[in-house]
């Protein structure tokens, strides 16, 4: 029998790691290089679905707030500690959760790891974003005004990350950098922005007219300008309900969600955008990859033997439709091959002002210099 825990057989360590909850698995990996190598990653290297709102509850015995995450790998719901998130709107980017309260105060944390590194210490407080809001309070609650928060990089890997925020049905864009005491508003006089992505060192956005914008964030007064418009052959032939920007294998994709009159998803179209050639090309297949789109910053996943829980050549989508008479949520899988839509996650999701979110594991958290609370 091994006298040193680090000398346990790799097979035994792997067997132990398979039995752990997610937060315990992260702690297991950080013990030493031997345990790190033995940690069974297959359960956790696929996206998770965070179920919002009513699932936040205090454990009165420990005064702990929990959230529920659905695992694509195990098809099971896991409870994860989520401090500072009860009764707040939640959005996500790069595996990090942004919480917004009634006063438009923003916090950021990584719920699946609770990572602490030399660049971040658990929960990160951002300045309030209320100064950009000019809404009719009868139409929107303060915390539901914000559509997306998009990170340029993981806060666990670099102190130089940036955050951009978009607003519902608005041309407004806000930019924040660590150390700043306030958000900067980007000057954009065009149509409302639907999505934002950080791609090859720059923020890009897409607006209601399907125009691609580039954001200049290095100026004292950041701006956005159109660099590419939808080609004539694609105009007036179809209408999009929502647009998403996604990076796939180094390429920038524009994903268009098509909708029925009641807002329910009817299909998707995917375009590869060549910014240098200023060209759109419609894709018929994603090959051995799948996309995850919704109220998270959208992302792609290459499907291989370690991610067999994900179906290739598919678009996994969530949508929040508060104007509908139904539960107000959609979670489904769109198959690129035949255009069929498959329901995903059969259990009822109770929605108030937070949508269900796709959560990806932050690759930076696999570095050995990270600690976990």
mmCIF file of C-alpha atoms in Angstrom:
data_model
loop_
_atom_site.group_PDB
_atom_site.id
_atom_site.type_symbol
_atom_site.label_atom_id
_atom_site.label_comp_id
_atom_site.label_asym_id
_atom_site.label_seq_id
_atom_site.Cartn_x
_atom_site.Cartn_y
_atom_site.Cartn_z
ATOM 1 C CA UNK A 1 0.000 0.000 0.000
ATOM 2 C CA UNK A 2 1.285 3.443 -0.913
ATOM 3 C CA UNK A 3 2.641 5.441 2.051
ATOM 4 C CA UNK A 4 2.318 8.707 0.147
ATOM 5 C CA UNK A 5 -1.035 9.791 -1.294
ATOM 6 C CA UNK A 6 0.782 10.972 -4.407
ATOM 7 C CA UNK A 7 2.012 7.416 -4.977
ATOM 8 C CA UNK A 8 -1.437 5.856 -5.266
ATOM 9 C CA UNK A 9 -1.972 3.864 -8.446
ATOM 10 C CA UNK A 10 -3.249 6.031 -11.338
ATOM 11 C CA UNK A 11 -6.096 3.569 -11.879
ATOM 12 C CA UNK A 12 -7.258 4.033 -8.282
ATOM 13 C CA UNK A 13 -6.967 7.815 -8.500
ATOM 14 C CA UNK A 14 -8.991 7.867 -11.714
ATOM 15 C CA UNK A 15 -11.648 5.691 -10.110
ATOM 16 C CA UNK A 16 -11.853 8.114 -7.190
ATOM 17 C CA UNK A 17 -12.075 11.149 -9.477
ATOM 18 C CA UNK A 18 -15.047 9.620 -11.292
ATOM 19 C CA UNK A 19 -17.075 9.714 -8.062
ATOM 20 C CA UNK A 20 -16.512 13.385 -7.271
ATOM 21 C CA UNK A 21 -18.838 16.341 -7.558
ATOM 22 C CA UNK A 22 -17.673 19.067 -9.905
ATOM 23 C CA UNK A 23 -16.308 21.425 -7.259
ATOM 24 C CA UNK A 24 -14.507 18.534 -5.517
ATOM 25 C CA UNK A 25 -13.083 17.413 -8.859
ATOM 26 C CA UNK A 26 -11.390 20.798 -9.325
ATOM 27 C CA UNK A 27 -9.860 20.532 -5.857
ATOM 28 C CA UNK A 28 -8.747 16.954 -6.628
ATOM 29 C CA UNK A 29 -6.872 18.146 -9.733
ATOM 30 C CA UNK A 30 -5.006 20.841 -7.831
ATOM 31 C CA UNK A 31 -3.420 18.492 -5.243
ATOM 32 C CA UNK A 32 -0.369 17.538 -7.310
ATOM 33 C CA UNK A 33 0.724 16.651 -10.837
ATOM 34 C CA UNK A 34 0.021 12.938 -10.298
ATOM 35 C CA UNK A 35 -3.561 13.548 -9.212
ATOM 36 C CA UNK A 36 -3.978 16.100 -11.963
ATOM 37 C CA UNK A 37 -2.958 13.556 -14.603
ATOM 38 C CA UNK A 38 -5.344 10.963 -13.177
ATOM 39 C CA UNK A 39 -8.390 13.239 -12.978
ATOM 40 C CA UNK A 40 -11.090 11.891 -15.259
ATOM 41 C CA UNK A 41 -12.065 14.920 -17.361
ATOM 42 C CA UNK A 42 -14.665 13.448 -19.688
ATOM 43 C CA UNK A 43 -17.586 14.341 -17.428
ATOM 44 C CA UNK A 44 -16.666 17.997 -17.212
ATOM 45 C CA UNK A 45 -15.159 19.061 -20.543
ATOM 46 C CA UNK A 46 -18.560 19.428 -22.177
ATOM 47 C CA UNK A 47 -20.853 22.457 -21.746
ATOM 48 C CA UNK A 48 -23.362 22.634 -18.931
ATOM 49 C CA UNK A 49 -26.848 24.130 -18.892
ATOM 50 C CA UNK A 50 -27.500 26.501 -16.029
ATOM 51 C CA UNK A 51 -31.141 26.647 -14.978
ATOM 52 C CA UNK A 52 -31.977 30.073 -13.599
ATOM 53 C CA UNK A 53 -34.233 31.932 -11.171
ATOM 54 C CA UNK A 54 -36.390 29.755 -8.940
ATOM 55 C CA UNK A 55 -33.636 27.206 -8.439
ATOM 56 C CA UNK A 56 -31.702 29.604 -6.196
ATOM 57 C CA UNK A 57 -32.435 28.658 -2.608
ATOM 58 C CA UNK A 58 -30.837 29.095 0.776
ATOM 59 C CA UNK A 59 -29.756 25.995 2.602
ATOM 60 C CA UNK A 60 -30.892 27.151 6.056
ATOM 61 C CA UNK A 61 -28.474 24.808 7.775
ATOM 62 C CA UNK A 62 -25.405 26.275 6.086
ATOM 63 C CA UNK A 63 -26.776 29.604 4.774
ATOM 64 C CA UNK A 64 -25.599 28.577 1.311
ATOM 65 C CA UNK A 65 -27.076 29.591 -2.031
ATOM 66 C CA UNK A 66 -27.211 26.928 -4.731
ATOM 67 C CA UNK A 67 -27.892 26.798 -8.447
ATOM 68 C CA UNK A 68 -28.738 23.805 -10.571
ATOM 69 C CA UNK A 69 -26.613 22.812 -13.574
ATOM 70 C CA UNK A 70 -27.594 20.149 -16.068
ATOM 71 C CA UNK A 71 -24.727 17.955 -17.295
ATOM 72 C CA UNK A 72 -24.763 16.976 -20.955
ATOM 73 C CA UNK A 73 -22.419 14.137 -20.094
ATOM 74 C CA UNK A 74 -24.414 12.460 -17.341
ATOM 75 C CA UNK A 75 -27.901 13.793 -18.172
ATOM 76 C CA UNK A 76 -28.216 14.679 -14.511
ATOM 77 C CA UNK A 77 -28.806 17.870 -12.550
ATOM 78 C CA UNK A 78 -26.034 18.943 -10.178
ATOM 79 C CA UNK A 79 -26.270 21.479 -7.359
ATOM 80 C CA UNK A 80 -23.449 24.025 -7.398
ATOM 81 C CA UNK A 81 -22.729 26.741 -4.844
ATOM 82 C CA UNK A 82 -23.659 30.142 -6.325
ATOM 83 C CA UNK A 83 -22.952 32.961 -3.876
ATOM 84 C CA UNK A 84 -24.299 36.425 -4.603
ATOM 85 C CA UNK A 85 -26.750 35.254 -7.277
ATOM 86 C CA UNK A 86 -30.113 34.794 -5.599
ATOM 87 C CA UNK A 87 -32.928 36.798 -7.258
ATOM 88 C CA UNK A 88 -30.517 38.389 -9.736
ATOM 89 C CA UNK A 89 -30.392 38.240 -13.509
ATOM 90 C CA UNK A 90 -27.591 35.959 -14.680
ATOM 91 C CA UNK A 91 -25.733 36.042 -17.998
ATOM 92 C CA UNK A 92 -22.539 34.238 -18.990
ATOM 93 C CA UNK A 93 -19.341 34.512 -21.002
ATOM 94 C CA UNK A 94 -16.357 32.146 -21.244
ATOM 95 C CA UNK A 95 -17.678 30.085 -18.350
ATOM 96 C CA UNK A 96 -18.072 33.098 -16.041
ATOM 97 C CA UNK A 97 -21.415 34.244 -14.650
ATOM 98 C CA UNK A 98 -22.412 37.913 -14.501
ATOM 99 C CA UNK A 99 -25.068 38.760 -11.911
ATOM 100 C CA UNK A 100 -27.081 41.998 -12.088
ATOM 101 C CA UNK A 101 -29.291 43.263 -9.278
ATOM 102 C CA UNK A 102 -32.093 45.837 -9.107
ATOM 103 C CA UNK A 103 -29.555 48.622 -8.737
ATOM 104 C CA UNK A 104 -27.650 47.522 -11.864
ATOM 105 C CA UNK A 105 -24.712 46.414 -9.726
ATOM 106 C CA UNK A 106 -22.662 43.762 -11.528
ATOM 107 C CA UNK A 107 -20.599 40.902 -10.081
ATOM 108 C CA UNK A 108 -18.694 38.195 -11.924
ATOM 109 C CA UNK A 109 -17.744 34.709 -10.732
ATOM 110 C CA UNK A 110 -16.920 31.267 -12.071
ATOM 111 C CA UNK A 111 -19.479 28.919 -10.497
ATOM 112 C CA UNK A 112 -18.021 25.626 -11.700
ATOM 113 C CA UNK A 113 -14.575 26.231 -10.243
ATOM 114 C CA UNK A 114 -14.735 29.154 -7.813
ATOM 115 C CA UNK A 115 -11.247 29.906 -9.093
ATOM 116 C CA UNK A 116 -8.687 31.994 -7.273
ATOM 117 C CA UNK A 117 -5.485 32.977 -9.058
ATOM 118 C CA UNK A 118 -3.009 35.810 -9.023
ATOM 119 C CA UNK A 119 -5.378 37.633 -11.378
ATOM 120 C CA UNK A 120 -8.712 37.126 -9.622
ATOM 121 C CA UNK A 121 -10.042 36.360 -6.176
ATOM 122 C CA UNK A 122 -13.326 34.525 -6.461
ATOM 123 C CA UNK A 123 -16.095 37.106 -6.954
ATOM 124 C CA UNK A 124 -15.185 40.190 -9.003
ATOM 125 C CA UNK A 125 -17.166 43.405 -8.496
ATOM 126 C CA UNK A 126 -17.705 45.627 -11.530
ATOM 127 C CA UNK A 127 -19.029 49.216 -11.548
ATOM 128 C CA UNK A 128 -22.761 49.751 -11.816
ATOM 129 C CA UNK A 129 -24.004 50.068 -15.405
ATOM 130 C CA UNK A 130 -27.138 52.114 -14.650
ATOM 131 C CA UNK A 131 -25.756 55.322 -16.170
ATOM 132 C CA UNK A 132 -26.253 53.929 -19.680
ATOM 133 C CA UNK A 133 -29.912 53.088 -19.121
ATOM 134 C CA UNK A 134 -32.787 55.250 -20.352
ATOM 135 C CA UNK A 135 -35.757 52.899 -20.074
ATOM 136 C CA UNK A 136 -39.412 53.165 -19.251
ATOM 137 C CA UNK A 137 -39.617 51.402 -15.868
ATOM 138 C CA UNK A 138 -43.022 50.039 -16.821
ATOM 139 C CA UNK A 139 -41.490 48.151 -19.754
ATOM 140 C CA UNK A 140 -38.325 46.756 -18.189
ATOM 141 C CA UNK A 141 -37.149 45.920 -14.726
ATOM 142 C CA UNK A 142 -33.660 47.387 -14.173
ATOM 143 C CA UNK A 143 -31.899 44.032 -14.006
ATOM 144 C CA UNK A 144 -33.483 42.772 -17.260
ATOM 145 C CA UNK A 145 -32.203 45.614 -19.435
ATOM 146 C CA UNK A 146 -28.918 43.940 -20.199
ATOM 147 C CA UNK A 147 -28.772 41.403 -23.004
ATOM 148 C CA UNK A 148 -25.183 40.145 -22.911
ATOM 149 C CA UNK A 149 -21.836 40.530 -21.200
ATOM 150 C CA UNK A 150 -18.865 39.449 -23.324
ATOM 151 C CA UNK A 151 -15.345 38.820 -22.014
ATOM 152 C CA UNK A 152 -12.270 39.332 -24.181
ATOM 153 C CA UNK A 153 -10.335 36.751 -22.138
ATOM 154 C CA UNK A 154 -10.587 34.751 -18.945
ATOM 155 C CA UNK A 155 -10.052 36.798 -15.762
ATOM 156 C CA UNK A 156 -8.193 33.749 -14.424
ATOM 157 C CA UNK A 157 -5.500 33.953 -17.084
ATOM 158 C CA UNK A 158 -4.830 37.652 -17.622
ATOM 159 C CA UNK A 159 -5.246 40.971 -15.802
ATOM 160 C CA UNK A 160 -5.802 42.692 -19.156
ATOM 161 C CA UNK A 161 -9.223 41.308 -20.004
ATOM 162 C CA UNK A 162 -12.117 43.558 -21.045
ATOM 163 C CA UNK A 163 -15.893 43.295 -20.706
ATOM 164 C CA UNK A 164 -18.461 44.599 -23.179
ATOM 165 C CA UNK A 165 -22.159 44.856 -22.355
ATOM 166 C CA UNK A 166 -25.101 45.073 -24.760
ATOM 167 C CA UNK A 167 -28.593 46.306 -23.968
ATOM 168 C CA UNK A 168 -31.983 44.987 -25.029
ATOM 169 C CA UNK A 169 -33.296 46.676 -28.194
ATOM 170 C CA UNK A 170 -30.633 49.360 -27.938
ATOM 171 C CA UNK A 171 -27.712 50.830 -29.854
ATOM 172 C CA UNK A 172 -25.792 51.237 -26.611
ATOM 173 C CA UNK A 173 -22.567 49.382 -25.931
ATOM 174 C CA UNK A 174 -20.578 49.652 -22.722
ATOM 175 C CA UNK A 175 -16.893 48.805 -22.144
ATOM 176 C CA UNK A 176 -15.107 48.125 -18.868
ATOM 177 C CA UNK A 177 -11.473 47.341 -18.097
ATOM 178 C CA UNK A 178 -10.115 46.160 -14.713
ATOM 179 C CA UNK A 179 -9.111 49.115 -12.585
ATOM 180 C CA UNK A 180 -11.654 51.445 -14.172
ATOM 181 C CA UNK A 181 -14.228 52.995 -11.854
ATOM 182 C CA UNK A 182 -16.862 53.349 -14.564
ATOM 183 C CA UNK A 183 -18.028 51.949 -17.882
ATOM 184 C CA UNK A 184 -17.271 53.736 -21.134
ATOM 185 C CA UNK A 185 -20.069 54.067 -23.644
ATOM 186 C CA UNK A 186 -19.225 53.292 -27.273
ATOM 187 C CA UNK A 187 -20.452 55.738 -29.877
ATOM 188 C CA UNK A 188 -22.730 53.931 -32.331
ATOM 189 C CA UNK A 189 -25.524 55.773 -34.158
ATOM 190 C CA UNK A 190 -26.875 52.852 -36.170
ATOM 191 C CA UNK A 191 -29.397 50.136 -35.396
ATOM 192 C CA UNK A 192 -29.692 48.126 -32.155
ATOM 193 C CA UNK A 193 -26.924 45.600 -31.538
ATOM 194 C CA UNK A 194 -27.864 41.908 -31.318
ATOM 195 C CA UNK A 195 -24.574 40.219 -30.432
ATOM 196 C CA UNK A 196 -20.896 40.842 -29.725
ATOM 197 C CA UNK A 197 -17.803 38.644 -29.970
ATOM 198 C CA UNK A 198 -14.117 39.117 -29.195
ATOM 199 C CA UNK A 199 -12.352 37.737 -32.251
ATOM 200 C CA UNK A 200 -8.656 37.940 -33.147
ATOM 201 C CA UNK A 201 -7.933 40.800 -30.780
ATOM 202 C CA UNK A 202 -10.986 42.944 -31.527
ATOM 203 C CA UNK A 203 -14.619 43.239 -30.521
ATOM 204 C CA UNK A 204 -17.070 42.723 -33.379
ATOM 205 C CA UNK A 205 -20.836 43.191 -33.276
ATOM 206 C CA UNK A 206 -23.878 42.546 -35.465
ATOM 207 C CA UNK A 207 -26.928 44.830 -35.581
ATOM 208 C CA UNK A 208 -30.573 44.489 -36.611
ATOM 209 C CA UNK A 209 -29.694 45.126 -40.266
ATOM 210 C CA UNK A 210 -27.215 42.233 -40.190
ATOM 211 C CA UNK A 211 -24.324 44.667 -40.496
ATOM 212 C CA UNK A 212 -20.978 43.643 -39.017
ATOM 213 C CA UNK A 213 -19.370 46.293 -36.823
ATOM 214 C CA UNK A 214 -15.838 46.596 -35.509
ATOM 215 C CA UNK A 215 -15.274 48.303 -32.170
ATOM 216 C CA UNK A 216 -12.287 50.558 -31.586
ATOM 217 C CA UNK A 217 -11.741 50.273 -27.842
ATOM 218 C CA UNK A 218 -8.252 51.805 -27.711
ATOM 219 C CA UNK A 219 -9.486 55.365 -28.210
ATOM 220 C CA UNK A 220 -10.310 57.613 -25.251
ATOM 221 C CA UNK A 221 -13.873 57.615 -26.606
ATOM 222 C CA UNK A 222 -14.501 54.100 -28.016
ATOM 223 C CA UNK A 223 -16.470 53.849 -31.247
ATOM 224 C CA UNK A 224 -18.077 51.242 -33.497
ATOM 225 C CA UNK A 225 -18.386 51.357 -37.270
ATOM 226 C CA UNK A 226 -19.778 49.162 -40.054
ATOM 227 C CA UNK A 227 -17.205 47.113 -41.954
ATOM 228 C CA UNK A 228 -19.447 44.609 -43.742
ATOM 229 C CA UNK A 229 -23.096 44.510 -44.839
ATOM 230 C CA UNK A 230 -25.314 41.599 -45.760
ATOM 231 C CA UNK A 231 -24.871 40.764 -49.477
ATOM 232 C CA UNK A 232 -27.664 41.633 -51.889
ATOM 233 C CA UNK A 233 -28.347 37.981 -52.689
ATOM 234 C CA UNK A 234 -29.276 37.362 -49.057
ATOM 235 C CA UNK A 235 -31.463 40.428 -48.590
ATOM 236 C CA UNK A 236 -35.262 40.268 -48.549
ATOM 237 C CA UNK A 237 -35.226 36.472 -48.960
ATOM 238 C CA UNK A 238 -35.425 35.686 -45.271
ATOM 239 C CA UNK A 239 -35.860 37.442 -41.984
ATOM 240 C CA UNK A 240 -33.840 36.708 -38.871
ATOM 241 C CA UNK A 241 -35.241 36.778 -35.355
ATOM 242 C CA UNK A 242 -31.844 36.750 -33.653
ATOM 243 C CA UNK A 243 -28.225 36.842 -34.765
ATOM 244 C CA UNK A 244 -25.214 35.290 -33.056
ATOM 245 C CA UNK A 245 -21.481 35.653 -33.704
ATOM 246 C CA UNK A 246 -19.419 32.510 -33.095
ATOM 247 C CA UNK A 247 -15.803 31.513 -33.691
ATOM 248 C CA UNK A 248 -15.257 28.050 -35.153
ATOM 249 C CA UNK A 249 -11.762 26.758 -35.933
ATOM 250 C CA UNK A 250 -10.463 30.290 -36.443
ATOM 251 C CA UNK A 251 -13.354 31.375 -38.653
ATOM 252 C CA UNK A 252 -15.961 33.975 -37.759
ATOM 253 C CA UNK A 253 -19.506 32.672 -38.173
ATOM 254 C CA UNK A 254 -22.792 34.522 -38.196
ATOM 255 C CA UNK A 255 -25.642 32.300 -37.012
ATOM 256 C CA UNK A 256 -29.179 33.407 -37.853
ATOM 257 C CA UNK A 257 -32.108 32.084 -35.846
ATOM 258 C CA UNK A 258 -35.368 31.950 -37.810
ATOM 259 C CA UNK A 259 -38.632 32.192 -35.910
ATOM 260 C CA UNK A 260 -42.347 31.614 -36.254
ATOM 261 C CA UNK A 261 -44.900 34.352 -35.613
ATOM 262 C CA UNK A 262 -45.075 33.479 -31.923
ATOM 263 C CA UNK A 263 -41.296 33.689 -31.606
ATOM 264 C CA UNK A 264 -40.662 29.947 -31.476
ATOM 265 C CA UNK A 265 -37.532 28.800 -33.311
ATOM 266 C CA UNK A 266 -38.173 27.385 -36.788
ATOM 267 C CA UNK A 267 -34.599 26.949 -38.016
ATOM 268 C CA UNK A 268 -31.099 28.360 -38.385
ATOM 269 C CA UNK A 269 -28.798 29.530 -41.160
ATOM 270 C CA UNK A 270 -25.037 29.741 -40.742
ATOM 271 C CA UNK A 271 -22.646 31.997 -42.655
ATOM 272 C CA UNK A 272 -18.855 32.148 -42.650
ATOM 273 C CA UNK A 273 -17.644 35.747 -42.772
ATOM 274 C CA UNK A 274 -14.361 36.589 -44.465
ATOM 275 C CA UNK A 275 -13.525 40.040 -43.139
ATOM 276 C CA UNK A 276 -10.557 40.563 -45.459
ATOM 277 C CA UNK A 277 -12.376 39.522 -48.633
ATOM 278 C CA UNK A 278 -15.615 41.088 -47.324
ATOM 279 C CA UNK A 279 -17.519 37.972 -48.250
ATOM 280 C CA UNK A 280 -20.352 35.899 -46.792
ATOM 281 C CA UNK A 281 -20.540 32.174 -47.505
ATOM 282 C CA UNK A 282 -23.483 30.082 -46.351
ATOM 283 C CA UNK A 283 -22.494 26.797 -44.703
ATOM 284 C CA UNK A 284 -24.506 23.625 -45.167
ATOM 285 C CA UNK A 285 -22.600 21.682 -42.524
ATOM 286 C CA UNK A 286 -20.572 22.235 -39.370
ATOM 287 C CA UNK A 287 -18.883 18.876 -39.959
ATOM 288 C CA UNK A 288 -17.583 17.475 -36.663
ATOM 289 C CA UNK A 289 -18.443 20.519 -34.571
ATOM 290 C CA UNK A 290 -21.463 21.980 -32.823
ATOM 291 C CA UNK A 291 -22.443 25.491 -31.755
ATOM 292 C CA UNK A 292 -23.945 26.719 -28.492
ATOM 293 C CA UNK A 293 -25.949 29.943 -28.750
ATOM 294 C CA UNK A 294 -28.247 31.872 -26.449
ATOM 295 C CA UNK A 295 -27.918 34.543 -23.764
ATOM 296 C CA UNK A 296 -24.335 33.443 -23.215
ATOM 297 C CA UNK A 297 -21.435 34.563 -25.358
ATOM 298 C CA UNK A 298 -21.792 31.966 -28.103
ATOM 299 C CA UNK A 299 -19.120 29.313 -28.599
ATOM 300 C CA UNK A 300 -18.270 26.221 -30.629
ATOM 301 C CA UNK A 301 -17.175 22.736 -29.573
ATOM 302 C CA UNK A 302 -15.254 20.170 -31.603
ATOM 303 C CA UNK A 303 -16.906 16.794 -31.085
ATOM 304 C CA UNK A 304 -14.477 13.925 -30.484
ATOM 305 C CA UNK A 305 -14.260 10.745 -28.433
ATOM 306 C CA UNK A 306 -13.942 12.829 -25.262
ATOM 307 C CA UNK A 307 -17.111 14.762 -26.020
ATOM 308 C CA UNK A 308 -19.370 12.015 -27.286
ATOM 309 C CA UNK A 309 -22.237 13.441 -25.213
ATOM 310 C CA UNK A 310 -22.503 16.236 -27.805
ATOM 311 C CA UNK A 311 -24.113 15.577 -31.165
ATOM 312 C CA UNK A 312 -21.965 16.792 -34.091
ATOM 313 C CA UNK A 313 -23.202 19.139 -36.823
ATOM 314 C CA UNK A 314 -25.821 20.635 -34.528
ATOM 315 C CA UNK A 315 -26.764 23.966 -32.984
ATOM 316 C CA UNK A 316 -27.674 23.809 -29.296
ATOM 317 C CA UNK A 317 -29.827 26.821 -28.514
ATOM 318 C CA UNK A 318 -31.655 28.516 -25.677
ATOM 319 C CA UNK A 319 -34.051 31.394 -26.046
ATOM 320 C CA UNK A 320 -35.907 33.601 -23.630
ATOM 321 C CA UNK A 321 -39.285 34.791 -24.924
ATOM 322 C CA UNK A 322 -41.001 36.706 -22.115
ATOM 323 C CA UNK A 323 -43.772 37.951 -24.428
ATOM 324 C CA UNK A 324 -45.027 34.445 -25.191
ATOM 325 C CA UNK A 325 -47.927 32.782 -23.394
ATOM 326 C CA UNK A 326 -45.844 29.648 -22.789
ATOM 327 C CA UNK A 327 -43.255 29.168 -20.073
ATOM 328 C CA UNK A 328 -41.080 31.717 -21.873
ATOM 329 C CA UNK A 329 -38.172 29.433 -22.639
ATOM 330 C CA UNK A 330 -36.825 27.301 -25.421
ATOM 331 C CA UNK A 331 -34.015 24.790 -25.173
ATOM 332 C CA UNK A 332 -33.403 22.644 -28.218
ATOM 333 C CA UNK A 333 -31.025 21.074 -30.721
ATOM 334 C CA UNK A 334 -31.137 22.032 -34.398
ATOM 335 C CA UNK A 335 -29.723 19.435 -36.795
ATOM 336 C CA UNK A 336 -27.898 21.044 -39.721
ATOM 337 C CA UNK A 337 -28.190 17.898 -41.852
ATOM 338 C CA UNK A 338 -31.982 17.759 -42.151
ATOM 339 C CA UNK A 339 -33.231 20.920 -40.437
ATOM 340 C CA UNK A 340 -35.037 19.041 -37.682
ATOM 341 C CA UNK A 341 -35.385 20.502 -34.209
ATOM 342 C CA UNK A 342 -35.074 18.164 -31.245
ATOM 343 C CA UNK A 343 -36.315 19.191 -27.782
ATOM 344 C CA UNK A 344 -33.597 19.313 -25.159
ATOM 345 C CA UNK A 345 -34.018 19.087 -21.406
ATOM 346 C CA UNK A 346 -37.591 17.912 -20.851
ATOM 347 C CA UNK A 347 -37.990 19.191 -17.313
ATOM 348 C CA UNK A 348 -39.816 22.470 -16.739
ATOM 349 C CA UNK A 349 -37.618 25.556 -16.415
ATOM 350 C CA UNK A 350 -39.196 28.286 -14.329
ATOM 351 C CA UNK A 351 -38.277 31.638 -15.828
ATOM 352 C CA UNK A 352 -38.639 35.051 -14.242
ATOM 353 C CA UNK A 353 -35.939 37.390 -15.555
ATOM 354 C CA UNK A 354 -32.981 35.082 -16.203
ATOM 355 C CA UNK A 355 -32.713 32.788 -19.225
ATOM 356 C CA UNK A 356 -31.213 29.286 -19.165
ATOM 357 C CA UNK A 357 -27.516 29.570 -20.008
ATOM 358 C CA UNK A 358 -24.889 27.410 -21.687
ATOM 359 C CA UNK A 359 -21.766 27.315 -19.534
ATOM 360 C CA UNK A 360 -18.411 26.284 -20.971
ATOM 361 C CA UNK A 361 -15.461 25.305 -18.818
ATOM 362 C CA UNK A 362 -12.800 28.000 -18.749
ATOM 363 C CA UNK A 363 -9.685 26.415 -20.279
ATOM 364 C CA UNK A 364 -7.478 28.767 -18.266
ATOM 365 C CA UNK A 365 -8.598 27.050 -15.081
ATOM 366 C CA UNK A 366 -6.767 23.871 -16.040
ATOM 367 C CA UNK A 367 -3.462 25.598 -15.314
ATOM 368 C CA UNK A 368 -1.598 24.269 -12.299
ATOM 369 C CA UNK A 369 -1.232 27.676 -10.578
ATOM 370 C CA UNK A 370 -4.931 27.948 -9.796
ATOM 371 C CA UNK A 371 -6.456 27.322 -6.417
ATOM 372 C CA UNK A 372 -10.098 26.608 -5.756
ATOM 373 C CA UNK A 373 -12.246 27.699 -2.853
#
